[in-house]
mmCIF file of C-alpha atoms and ligand atoms in Angstrom:
data_model
loop_
_atom_site.group_PDB
_atom_site.id
_atom_site.type_symbol
_atom_site.label_atom_id
_atom_site.label_comp_id
_atom_site.label_asym_id
_atom_site.label_seq_id
_atom_site.Cartn_x
_atom_site.Cartn_y
_atom_site.Cartn_z
ATOM 1 C CA MET A 1 0.000 0.000 0.000
ATOM 2 C CA VAL A 2 1.182 3.513 -0.813
ATOM 3 C CA GLN A 3 -0.297 6.446 1.087
ATOM 4 C CA GLU A 4 -0.237 10.098 0.084
ATOM 5 C CA VAL A 5 0.635 12.389 3.004
ATOM 6 C CA VAL A 6 1.575 15.991 3.730
ATOM 7 C CA PHE A 7 4.292 16.627 6.302
ATOM 8 C CA ARG A 8 5.445 20.149 7.166
ATOM 9 C CA GLY A 9 3.875 21.322 3.935
ATOM 10 C CA ILE A 10 5.706 18.690 1.838
ATOM 11 C CA SER A 11 3.444 16.448 -0.271
ATOM 12 C CA LEU A 12 4.867 12.983 -0.630
ATOM 13 C CA PHE A 13 4.128 9.283 -0.618
ATOM 14 C CA VAL A 14 4.744 6.696 2.087
ATOM 15 C CA LYS A 15 5.185 3.103 0.983
ATOM 16 C CA ARG A 16 3.656 1.170 3.885
ATOM 17 C CA ASP A 17 6.122 -1.685 3.788
ATOM 18 C CA ASP A 18 5.601 -1.987 7.546
ATOM 19 C CA LEU A 19 2.379 -3.781 6.560
ATOM 20 C CA PHE A 20 4.128 -6.232 4.247
ATOM 21 C CA LEU A 21 3.263 -9.791 5.324
ATOM 22 C CA LEU A 22 1.270 -8.469 8.287
ATOM 23 C CA GLU A 23 -1.586 -7.775 5.873
ATOM 24 C CA SER A 24 -1.490 -11.276 4.448
ATOM 25 C CA ASN A 25 -0.478 -13.138 7.582
ATOM 26 C CA GLY A 26 -0.787 -11.230 10.848
ATOM 27 C CA GLU A 27 -0.081 -14.323 12.868
ATOM 28 C CA LEU A 28 3.414 -14.504 11.493
ATOM 29 C CA GLY A 29 4.492 -11.311 13.256
ATOM 30 C CA LEU A 30 7.338 -10.820 10.825
ATOM 31 C CA SER A 31 7.024 -7.601 8.833
ATOM 32 C CA GLY A 32 8.644 -4.759 6.940
ATOM 33 C CA ASN A 33 12.342 -4.579 6.215
ATOM 34 C CA LYS A 34 13.265 -7.787 8.041
ATOM 35 C CA ALA A 35 10.435 -9.701 6.381
ATOM 36 C CA ARG A 36 11.871 -8.651 3.004
ATOM 37 C CA LYS A 37 15.368 -9.718 3.985
ATOM 38 C CA LEU A 38 14.243 -13.045 5.425
ATOM 39 C CA HIS A 39 11.570 -13.781 2.832
ATOM 40 C CA HIS A 40 13.744 -16.325 1.061
ATOM 41 C CA TYR A 41 14.150 -18.367 4.246
ATOM 42 C CA LEU A 42 10.399 -18.411 4.845
ATOM 43 C CA THR A 43 9.674 -20.296 1.667
ATOM 44 C CA ALA A 44 12.905 -21.970 0.519
ATOM 45 C CA ASP A 45 13.314 -25.740 0.739
ATOM 46 C CA LEU A 46 15.608 -25.993 3.752
ATOM 47 C CA SER A 47 14.672 -29.433 5.061
ATOM 48 C CA GLU A 48 18.196 -30.077 6.387
ATOM 49 C CA ILE A 49 18.037 -27.002 8.658
ATOM 50 C CA SER A 50 16.960 -27.257 12.285
ATOM 51 C CA ARG A 51 18.631 -24.224 13.850
ATOM 52 C CA ILE A 52 19.412 -20.563 13.136
ATOM 53 C CA VAL A 53 22.490 -18.861 14.560
ATOM 54 C CA SER A 54 22.787 -15.094 14.502
ATOM 55 C CA TYR A 55 24.032 -12.242 16.651
ATOM 56 C CA GLY A 56 23.413 -8.572 17.356
ATOM 57 C CA SER A 57 21.506 -6.414 19.810
ATOM 58 C CA ALA A 58 19.143 -8.084 22.295
ATOM 59 C CA GLN A 59 16.620 -5.329 21.557
ATOM 60 C CA SER A 60 16.795 -5.521 17.783
ATOM 61 C CA ASN A 61 14.039 -5.968 15.285
ATOM 62 C CA MET A 62 16.262 -8.635 13.687
ATOM 63 C CA LEU A 63 16.190 -10.760 16.844
ATOM 64 C CA TYR A 64 12.406 -10.562 16.962
ATOM 65 C CA SER A 65 12.046 -11.249 13.225
ATOM 66 C CA LEU A 66 14.370 -14.256 13.374
ATOM 67 C CA SER A 67 12.335 -15.611 16.285
ATOM 68 C CA CYS A 68 9.191 -15.411 14.119
ATOM 69 C CA LEU A 69 10.967 -17.200 11.281
ATOM 70 C CA ALA A 70 12.260 -19.912 13.630
ATOM 71 C CA ARG A 71 8.853 -20.429 15.216
ATOM 72 C CA LEU A 72 7.145 -20.652 11.860
ATOM 73 C CA ARG A 73 9.605 -23.220 10.525
ATOM 74 C CA GLY A 74 9.943 -25.167 13.773
ATOM 75 C CA TRP A 75 13.638 -24.338 14.161
ATOM 76 C CA ARG A 76 15.664 -23.447 17.198
ATOM 77 C CA LEU A 77 17.128 -19.926 17.327
ATOM 78 C CA ASP A 78 20.425 -19.270 19.108
ATOM 79 C CA PHE A 79 21.011 -15.535 19.167
ATOM 80 C CA TYR A 80 24.252 -14.129 20.595
ATOM 81 C CA ALA A 81 24.266 -10.655 22.097
ATOM 82 C CA ASP A 82 27.150 -8.697 23.552
ATOM 83 C CA HIS A 83 25.158 -8.173 26.752
ATOM 84 C CA ILE A 84 21.589 -8.037 27.992
ATOM 85 C CA ALA A 85 20.801 -5.022 30.175
ATOM 86 C CA ASP A 86 19.762 -5.957 33.742
ATOM 87 C CA ASP A 87 16.673 -3.824 33.413
ATOM 88 C CA LEU A 88 15.608 -5.690 30.278
ATOM 89 C CA VAL A 89 16.028 -9.066 32.014
ATOM 90 C CA LYS A 90 13.913 -7.817 34.950
ATOM 91 C CA ASN A 91 11.300 -6.098 32.776
ATOM 92 C CA PRO A 92 11.276 -7.811 29.383
ATOM 93 C CA ARG A 93 9.614 -5.674 26.715
ATOM 94 C CA GLY A 94 9.550 -4.913 23.007
ATOM 95 C CA ASN A 95 11.532 -7.085 20.616
ATOM 96 C CA TYR A 96 13.324 -8.935 23.429
ATOM 97 C CA ALA A 97 10.144 -10.024 25.219
ATOM 98 C CA ALA A 98 8.432 -11.030 21.974
ATOM 99 C CA ALA A 99 11.486 -13.052 20.850
ATOM 100 C CA ILE A 100 11.546 -14.940 24.158
ATOM 101 C CA ALA A 101 7.828 -15.624 23.825
ATOM 102 C CA ASN A 102 8.654 -17.165 20.424
ATOM 103 C CA GLY A 103 11.189 -19.491 22.088
ATOM 104 C CA ALA A 104 14.422 -17.691 21.153
ATOM 105 C CA GLN A 105 17.537 -18.697 23.088
ATOM 106 C CA ILE A 106 19.404 -15.458 23.749
ATOM 107 C CA HIS A 107 22.978 -15.739 25.003
ATOM 108 C CA SER A 108 25.124 -12.958 26.410
ATOM 109 C CA VAL A 109 28.698 -13.639 25.244
ATOM 110 C CA GLY A 110 30.424 -10.264 24.983
ATOM 111 C CA GLU A 111 32.659 -10.929 27.983
ATOM 112 C CA LEU A 112 33.732 -14.325 26.668
ATOM 113 C CA ALA A 113 34.469 -12.866 23.261
ATOM 114 C CA ARG A 114 36.554 -10.057 24.782
ATOM 115 C CA ALA A 115 38.439 -12.572 26.956
ATOM 116 C CA ASN A 116 39.366 -14.302 23.691
ATOM 117 C CA GLN A 117 40.172 -10.948 22.104
ATOM 118 C CA GLN A 118 37.523 -11.501 19.493
ATOM 119 C CA SER A 119 34.730 -9.351 18.177
ATOM 120 C CA LEU A 120 31.233 -10.712 18.733
ATOM 121 C CA CYS A 121 31.103 -11.579 15.028
ATOM 122 C CA ASP A 122 34.416 -13.502 15.120
ATOM 123 C CA TYR A 123 33.461 -15.258 18.329
ATOM 124 C CA VAL A 124 30.150 -16.480 16.916
ATOM 125 C CA GLU A 125 31.582 -17.435 13.527
ATOM 126 C CA LYS A 126 34.494 -19.370 15.084
ATOM 127 C CA ASN A 127 32.649 -21.081 17.925
ATOM 128 C CA LYS A 128 28.968 -21.315 17.229
ATOM 129 C CA VAL A 129 28.445 -21.859 13.527
ATOM 130 C CA GLY A 130 28.875 -25.469 12.585
ATOM 131 C CA GLY A 131 27.114 -28.407 11.048
ATOM 132 C CA SER A 132 24.951 -28.626 7.981
ATOM 133 C CA SER A 133 21.783 -28.300 10.067
ATOM 134 C CA THR A 134 22.662 -24.745 11.143
ATOM 135 C CA LEU A 135 21.602 -21.722 9.117
ATOM 136 C CA TYR A 136 23.895 -18.800 9.887
ATOM 137 C CA ILE A 137 22.509 -15.315 9.318
ATOM 138 C CA PRO A 138 25.061 -12.498 9.794
ATOM 139 C CA GLU A 139 24.138 -9.312 11.674
ATOM 140 C CA GLY A 140 21.418 -7.292 10.022
ATOM 141 C CA GLY A 141 20.754 -10.088 7.518
ATOM 142 C CA ARG A 142 23.559 -8.787 5.327
ATOM 143 C CA SER A 143 23.626 -11.502 2.686
ATOM 144 C CA ALA A 144 22.982 -12.216 -0.945
ATOM 145 C CA PHE A 145 19.704 -13.926 -0.008
ATOM 146 C CA ALA A 146 18.390 -10.597 1.249
ATOM 147 C CA GLU A 147 18.621 -9.411 -2.351
ATOM 148 C CA LEU A 148 15.798 -11.714 -3.428
ATOM 149 C CA GLY A 149 13.235 -10.119 -1.095
ATOM 150 C CA LEU A 150 14.418 -6.585 -1.815
ATOM 151 C CA LYS A 151 14.293 -7.191 -5.550
ATOM 152 C CA GLU A 152 10.622 -8.028 -5.059
ATOM 153 C CA LEU A 153 10.088 -4.785 -3.150
ATOM 154 C CA ALA A 154 11.793 -2.883 -5.984
ATOM 155 C CA ALA A 155 9.493 -4.540 -8.520
ATOM 156 C CA GLU A 156 6.421 -3.591 -6.444
ATOM 157 C CA ILE A 157 7.528 0.030 -6.203
ATOM 158 C CA ASN A 158 8.363 0.232 -9.877
ATOM 159 C CA ALA A 159 4.998 -1.249 -10.882
ATOM 160 C CA TRP A 160 3.201 1.322 -8.705
ATOM 161 C CA VAL A 161 5.249 4.180 -10.184
ATOM 162 C CA VAL A 162 4.461 3.102 -13.736
ATOM 163 C CA GLU A 163 0.779 2.442 -13.067
ATOM 164 C CA ASN A 164 0.281 5.810 -11.374
ATOM 165 C CA GLU A 165 2.440 7.699 -13.876
ATOM 166 C CA ILE A 166 4.549 9.179 -11.063
ATOM 167 C CA SER A 167 6.960 11.760 -12.449
ATOM 168 C CA ASN A 168 10.593 11.927 -11.382
ATOM 169 C CA PRO A 169 10.324 9.499 -8.438
ATOM 170 C CA LYS A 170 12.925 9.376 -5.664
ATOM 171 C CA ILE A 171 12.958 6.671 -3.012
ATOM 172 C CA ILE A 172 13.976 7.610 0.536
ATOM 173 C CA LEU A 173 14.789 5.220 3.372
ATOM 174 C CA PRO A 174 17.161 5.340 6.360
ATOM 175 C CA SER A 175 20.004 2.778 6.488
ATOM 176 C CA GLY A 176 21.609 0.558 9.095
ATOM 177 C CA THR A 177 23.829 -1.896 7.232
ATOM 178 C CA GLY A 178 22.690 -0.330 3.934
ATOM 179 C CA THR A 179 21.628 -3.718 2.563
ATOM 180 C CA SER A 180 18.073 -2.589 1.838
ATOM 181 C CA ALA A 181 18.998 0.719 0.186
ATOM 182 C CA LEU A 182 21.728 -0.843 -1.947
ATOM 183 C CA TYR A 183 19.625 -3.679 -3.344
ATOM 184 C CA LEU A 184 16.759 -1.281 -4.033
ATOM 185 C CA GLN A 185 19.109 0.995 -5.976
ATOM 186 C CA LYS A 186 20.448 -2.003 -7.877
ATOM 187 C CA HIS A 187 16.956 -2.982 -9.007
ATOM 188 C CA LEU A 188 15.258 0.398 -9.517
ATOM 189 C CA PRO A 189 15.624 2.654 -12.568
ATOM 190 C CA PHE A 190 15.539 5.855 -10.467
ATOM 191 C CA ASP A 191 17.450 7.325 -7.512
ATOM 192 C CA VAL A 192 17.428 5.852 -4.022
ATOM 193 C CA LEU A 193 18.363 8.353 -1.283
ATOM 194 C CA THR A 194 19.472 7.226 2.156
ATOM 195 C CA CYS A 195 21.244 8.341 5.330
ATOM 196 C CA ALA A 196 23.643 6.571 7.705
ATOM 197 C CA CYS A 197 22.009 5.849 11.080
ATOM 198 C CA VAL A 198 24.648 3.367 12.289
ATOM 199 C CA GLY A 199 28.142 4.826 11.965
ATOM 200 C CA SER A 200 29.314 7.532 9.592
ATOM 201 C CA ALA A 201 28.531 8.099 5.924
ATOM 202 C CA ASP A 202 32.009 6.699 5.171
ATOM 203 C CA TYR A 203 31.182 3.556 7.105
ATOM 204 C CA LEU A 204 27.982 3.174 5.107
ATOM 205 C CA ARG A 205 29.884 3.621 1.826
ATOM 206 C CA GLN A 206 32.215 0.786 2.920
ATOM 207 C CA GLN A 207 29.184 -1.401 3.594
ATOM 208 C CA PHE A 208 27.897 -0.607 0.098
ATOM 209 C CA LEU A 209 31.245 -1.623 -1.384
ATOM 210 C CA LYS A 210 31.131 -4.968 0.402
ATOM 211 C CA LEU A 211 27.805 -5.704 -1.274
ATOM 212 C CA SER A 212 28.610 -4.288 -4.709
ATOM 213 C CA GLU A 213 31.636 -2.680 -6.299
ATOM 214 C CA GLU A 214 29.497 -1.109 -9.009
ATOM 215 C CA LEU A 215 29.042 2.512 -8.065
ATOM 216 C CA GLU A 216 25.725 2.794 -9.914
ATOM 217 C CA HIS A 217 24.300 0.379 -7.334
ATOM 218 C CA HIS A 218 25.237 2.786 -4.546
ATOM 219 C CA PRO A 219 22.430 4.985 -3.185
ATOM 220 C CA THR A 220 22.815 8.757 -2.819
ATOM 221 C CA MET A 221 23.713 9.956 0.676
ATOM 222 C CA LEU A 222 21.533 12.458 2.561
ATOM 223 C CA PHE A 223 22.621 14.389 5.649
ATOM 224 C CA PRO A 224 20.991 16.184 8.597
ATOM 225 C CA PRO A 225 21.180 20.017 8.617
ATOM 226 C CA ALA A 226 24.679 21.450 9.063
ATOM 227 C CA ASP A 227 25.722 23.433 12.143
ATOM 228 C CA SER A 228 27.214 26.941 11.974
ATOM 229 C CA GLU A 229 30.585 25.457 10.973
ATOM 230 C CA GLY A 230 29.056 23.584 8.073
ATOM 231 C CA ASN A 231 29.285 20.107 9.585
ATOM 232 C CA ALA A 232 26.246 17.850 9.435
ATOM 233 C CA LYS A 233 25.100 16.844 12.910
ATOM 234 C CA LYS A 234 26.273 13.369 13.928
ATOM 235 C CA TYR A 235 23.833 11.085 15.704
ATOM 236 C CA HIS A 236 24.829 7.998 17.675
ATOM 237 C CA PHE A 237 22.731 4.946 16.982
ATOM 238 C CA GLY A 238 20.324 4.044 19.779
ATOM 239 C CA LYS A 239 20.791 7.299 21.662
ATOM 240 C CA CYS A 240 17.808 9.490 22.497
ATOM 241 C CA TYR A 241 17.620 12.961 20.952
ATOM 242 C CA PRO A 242 14.809 15.430 21.767
ATOM 243 C CA GLU A 243 14.469 16.331 18.070
ATOM 244 C CA PHE A 244 13.952 12.625 17.235
ATOM 245 C CA TYR A 245 11.039 12.351 19.639
ATOM 246 C CA ALA A 246 9.629 15.663 18.430
ATOM 247 C CA ILE A 247 9.605 14.709 14.735
ATOM 248 C CA TRP A 248 8.242 11.249 15.574
ATOM 249 C CA GLN A 249 5.290 12.838 17.421
ATOM 250 C CA GLU A 250 4.750 15.411 14.700
ATOM 251 C CA LEU A 251 4.721 12.658 12.059
ATOM 252 C CA GLU A 252 2.009 10.773 13.877
ATOM 253 C CA GLN A 253 -0.055 13.948 14.342
ATOM 254 C CA GLU A 254 0.239 15.111 10.728
ATOM 255 C CA THR A 255 0.135 11.812 8.840
ATOM 256 C CA GLY A 256 -1.632 9.492 11.281
ATOM 257 C CA ILE A 257 1.185 6.972 10.766
ATOM 258 C CA CYS A 258 3.212 5.548 13.634
ATOM 259 C CA PHE A 259 6.894 5.304 12.675
ATOM 260 C CA GLU A 260 9.701 3.687 14.666
ATOM 261 C CA LEU A 261 12.162 5.555 16.848
ATOM 262 C CA LEU A 262 15.630 4.277 15.871
ATOM 263 C CA TYR A 263 15.887 4.934 12.136
ATOM 264 C CA ASP A 264 12.824 6.903 11.026
ATOM 265 C CA PRO A 265 13.452 10.169 12.942
ATOM 266 C CA GLN A 266 16.822 10.607 11.228
ATOM 267 C CA GLY A 267 15.308 9.534 7.915
ATOM 268 C CA TRP A 268 12.680 12.274 8.148
ATOM 269 C CA ILE A 269 15.148 14.892 9.406
ATOM 270 C CA CYS A 270 17.299 14.192 6.332
ATOM 271 C CA LEU A 271 14.250 14.189 4.067
ATOM 272 C CA THR A 272 13.091 17.619 5.252
ATOM 273 C CA GLU A 273 16.630 18.989 4.938
ATOM 274 C CA TYR A 274 16.852 17.613 1.382
ATOM 275 C CA VAL A 275 13.574 19.312 0.458
ATOM 276 C CA ARG A 276 14.717 22.567 2.115
ATOM 277 C CA GLN A 277 17.817 22.598 -0.089
ATOM 278 C CA LYS A 278 15.881 21.663 -3.233
ATOM 279 C CA THR A 279 13.303 24.411 -2.665
ATOM 280 C CA SER A 280 15.635 27.231 -1.627
ATOM 281 C CA GLU A 281 15.287 30.572 -3.436
ATOM 282 C CA GLY A 282 11.649 29.873 -4.263
ATOM 283 C CA LYS A 283 12.341 26.791 -6.392
ATOM 284 C CA VAL A 284 9.527 24.233 -6.678
ATOM 285 C CA LEU A 285 10.217 20.587 -5.887
ATOM 286 C CA ASP A 286 9.882 18.723 -9.185
ATOM 287 C CA GLU A 287 10.357 15.269 -7.664
ATOM 288 C CA SER A 288 7.903 12.744 -6.276
ATOM 289 C CA LEU A 289 9.340 11.544 -2.983
ATOM 290 C CA ILE A 290 8.445 8.053 -1.818
ATOM 291 C CA TYR A 291 9.477 7.309 1.784
ATOM 292 C CA ILE A 292 9.625 3.632 2.728
ATOM 293 C CA HIS A 293 8.200 2.779 6.152
ATOM 294 C CA GLN A 294 10.292 -0.282 6.981
ATOM 295 C CA GLY A 295 8.366 -1.371 10.089
ATOM 296 C CA GLY A 296 10.050 -2.085 13.402
ATOM 297 C CA ILE A 297 7.531 -0.317 15.660
ATOM 298 C CA LEU A 298 7.598 -3.112 18.260
ATOM 299 C CA GLY A 299 10.970 -1.633 19.262
ATOM 300 C CA ASN A 300 9.150 1.554 20.323
ATOM 301 C CA GLU A 301 8.123 -0.315 23.487
ATOM 302 C CA SER A 302 11.769 -0.147 24.593
ATOM 303 C CA MET A 303 12.454 3.349 23.258
ATOM 304 C CA LEU A 304 9.363 5.184 24.543
ATOM 305 C CA PRO A 305 10.068 4.733 28.288
ATOM 306 C CA ARG A 306 13.584 6.077 27.670
ATOM 307 C CA TYR A 307 12.197 9.111 25.848
ATOM 308 C CA ARG A 308 9.567 9.748 28.510
ATOM 309 C CA ARG A 309 12.293 9.797 31.171
ATOM 310 C CA LEU A 310 14.356 12.183 29.037
ATOM 311 C CA ILE A 311 11.496 14.541 28.208
ATOM 312 C CA SER A 312 9.842 14.704 31.664
HETATM 313 C C1 PLP B 1 16.828 -3.178 10.078
HETATM 314 C C2 PLP B 1 16.101 -1.912 9.854
HETATM 315 C C3 PLP B 1 16.643 -0.867 9.090
HETATM 316 C C4 PLP B 1 18.032 -0.942 8.471
HETATM 317 O O1 PLP B 1 18.067 -1.755 7.334
HETATM 318 P P1 PLP B 1 19.471 -2.006 6.582
HETATM 319 O O2 PLP B 1 19.128 -2.889 5.442
HETATM 320 O O3 PLP B 1 20.374 -2.694 7.566
HETATM 321 O O4 PLP B 1 20.025 -0.699 6.164
HETATM 322 C C5 PLP B 1 15.895 0.290 8.936
HETATM 323 N N1 PLP B 1 14.665 0.426 9.488
HETATM 324 C C6 PLP B 1 14.121 -0.564 10.226
HETATM 325 C C7 PLP B 1 12.783 -0.352 10.817
HETATM 326 C C8 PLP B 1 14.820 -1.769 10.435
HETATM 327 O O5 PLP B 1 14.254 -2.741 11.169
#
């Protein structure tokens, strides 16, 4: 579904990919960006597999999405996190609580990895991934299989653009690993714009290079507004910023859509800054912006209490 909205006077479209799979199968739980990346594993013939191994944050949408996949396919999920916050163990909520309810086995191994002088990734790859019955999914689902689901999303978007005779379309979505933005750019005949939410723009460019050396597959980078010295503001992933909460609230009030609190606020800050630059000196925006809502709102259950403490 694509919805037409107006935000801060900007007319644009929101591709409701947060509803992908939820619309057709609510029971599944899996949705949005992670459903696209894991789509292959939902349907592929993987009869030899009985277990998934992955790693990352104990509050991540990926953990929750993998737990849905494992439950659906009757597999075990071993998920390795650096640590699990005491407060989360005492008061499970959001992605963590839902993953546990789905039977996920979540292990805290950061200390062990550090004792071995290994990164979490190295530790898991060297010690926990073995046997032909284990399906290993690297952090963020960064793999060639993710391309299959994202290629489908690209085809859906392109079909909608053609059918509705949308002129000069531009796709906007915020990036973590950049897997989604890169594969969309690879499979779409128009520009994909993104911003780096995890690490710097340089880090994101390196991630792009790991997935494809062809520069035409690389999305265009957007930035938050610059400060008085001309440097774009740097945000740290997972930290709370008053302007993030403010734009998140404003989005819900103006568009009626609930976005998530880790990636979307920066995505929309960069979008409005992009439009400000494009419309300076009275110029009219001659592009049709399509923002992709990639889901992940279950994580708001962990973020909202943190924001309420910060704001009150
Ligand atoms: C995982 C995720 C992202 C980041 O996707 P990448 O492909 O890693 O760039 C963005 N938004 C939401 C809601 C996510 O869950």
